[in-house]
PDB file of C-alpha atoms in Angstrom:
ATOM      1  CA  MET A   1      99.575  10.734  72.058  1.00  0.00           C
ATOM      2  CA  ILE A   2      99.787  10.313  68.266  1.00  0.00           C
ATOM      3  CA  LYS A   3     100.006   6.918  67.034  1.00  0.00           C
ATOM      4  CA  LYS A   4     101.770   6.190  63.590  1.00  0.00           C
ATOM      5  CA  ILE A   5      99.479   4.552  61.217  1.00  0.00           C
ATOM      6  CA  SER A   6     101.543   2.353  58.655  1.00  0.00           C
ATOM      7  CA  PHE A   7     100.625   3.036  54.896  1.00  0.00           C
ATOM      8  CA  PRO A   8     100.649  -0.057  53.083  1.00  0.00           C
ATOM      9  CA  TYR A   9     101.196   1.641  49.502  1.00  0.00           C
ATOM     10  CA  HIS A  10     104.498   2.949  47.944  1.00  0.00           C
ATOM     11  CA  GLN A  11     104.621   5.472  45.640  1.00  0.00           C
ATOM     12  CA  VAL A  12     107.177   4.576  42.888  1.00  0.00           C
ATOM     13  CA  GLU A  13     109.694   7.098  42.611  1.00  0.00           C
ATOM     14  CA  LYS A  14     111.807   7.654  39.573  1.00  0.00           C
ATOM     15  CA  GLY A  15     114.320   5.160  38.570  1.00  0.00           C
ATOM     16  CA  GLU A  16     112.951   2.589  40.694  1.00  0.00           C
ATOM     17  CA  ASN A  17     111.786  -0.950  39.394  1.00  0.00           C
ATOM     18  CA  LEU A  18     110.673  -4.245  40.637  1.00  0.00           C
ATOM     19  CA  ARG A  19     113.678  -5.621  41.498  1.00  0.00           C
ATOM     20  CA  ILE A  20     114.616  -2.557  43.465  1.00  0.00           C
ATOM     21  CA  LEU A  21     111.261  -2.471  45.383  1.00  0.00           C
ATOM     22  CA  SER A  22     111.654  -6.204  46.068  1.00  0.00           C
ATOM     23  CA  GLU A  23     114.897  -5.612  47.677  1.00  0.00           C
ATOM     24  CA  LYS A  24     113.944  -2.328  49.519  1.00  0.00           C
ATOM     25  CA  TYR A  25     110.845  -4.014  51.590  1.00  0.00           C
ATOM     26  CA  HIS A  26     112.172  -7.508  51.715  1.00  0.00           C
ATOM     27  CA  VAL A  27     109.469  -8.816  49.723  1.00  0.00           C
ATOM     28  CA  ASP A  28     109.297 -11.319  46.880  1.00  0.00           C
ATOM     29  CA  SER A  29     108.812  -9.755  43.760  1.00  0.00           C
ATOM     30  CA  THR A  30     106.089 -12.202  42.500  1.00  0.00           C
ATOM     31  CA  LYS A  31     104.327 -11.208  45.339  1.00  0.00           C
ATOM     32  CA  ILE A  32     104.292  -7.573  44.660  1.00  0.00           C
ATOM     33  CA  LEU A  33     103.035  -8.095  41.090  1.00  0.00           C
ATOM     34  CA  LEU A  34     100.223 -10.839  42.380  1.00  0.00           C
ATOM     35  CA  ASP A  35      98.830  -8.386  45.012  1.00  0.00           C
ATOM     36  CA  ASN A  36      98.320  -5.625  42.680  1.00  0.00           C
ATOM     37  CA  GLY A  37      97.597  -7.477  39.440  1.00  0.00           C
ATOM     38  CA  ILE A  38     100.233  -6.254  37.147  1.00  0.00           C
ATOM     39  CA  SER A  39     103.135  -7.208  35.170  1.00  0.00           C
ATOM     40  CA  PRO A  40     106.625  -5.850  35.580  1.00  0.00           C
ATOM     41  CA  ARG A  41     106.140  -3.633  32.439  1.00  0.00           C
ATOM     42  CA  GLN A  42     103.210  -1.726  34.040  1.00  0.00           C
ATOM     43  CA  ILE A  43     105.318  -0.342  36.805  1.00  0.00           C
ATOM     44  CA  LYS A  44     105.371   3.229  36.019  1.00  0.00           C
ATOM     45  CA  GLU A  45     106.689   6.374  38.141  1.00  0.00           C
ATOM     46  CA  GLY A  46     104.464   8.064  40.489  1.00  0.00           C
ATOM     47  CA  MET A  47     101.831   4.717  40.583  1.00  0.00           C
ATOM     48  CA  PHE A  48     100.966   3.339  44.010  1.00  0.00           C
ATOM     49  CA  LEU A  49     101.732  -0.461  44.614  1.00  0.00           C
ATOM     50  CA  LEU A  50     100.459  -2.296  47.451  1.00  0.00           C
ATOM     51  CA  ILE A  51     103.140  -4.031  49.378  1.00  0.00           C
ATOM     52  CA  LYS A  52     102.289  -6.454  52.117  1.00  0.00           C
ATOM     53  CA  LYS A  53     104.790  -8.035  54.307  1.00  0.00           C
ATOM     54  CA  ASP A  54     103.053 -10.737  55.526  1.00  0.00           C
TER      55      ASP A  54
END
């Protein structure tokens, strides 16, 4: 039996921004920024963001 492991990172796709990510994962945008130690302007296409749902 294969067990699916949840990957806590999301690779930012073209056109995604902080608002879209917070709505998509139902996580507060401030929490995303604090968990990753970045500012909203640093979110770029292709980067990986840690998104914890706790």
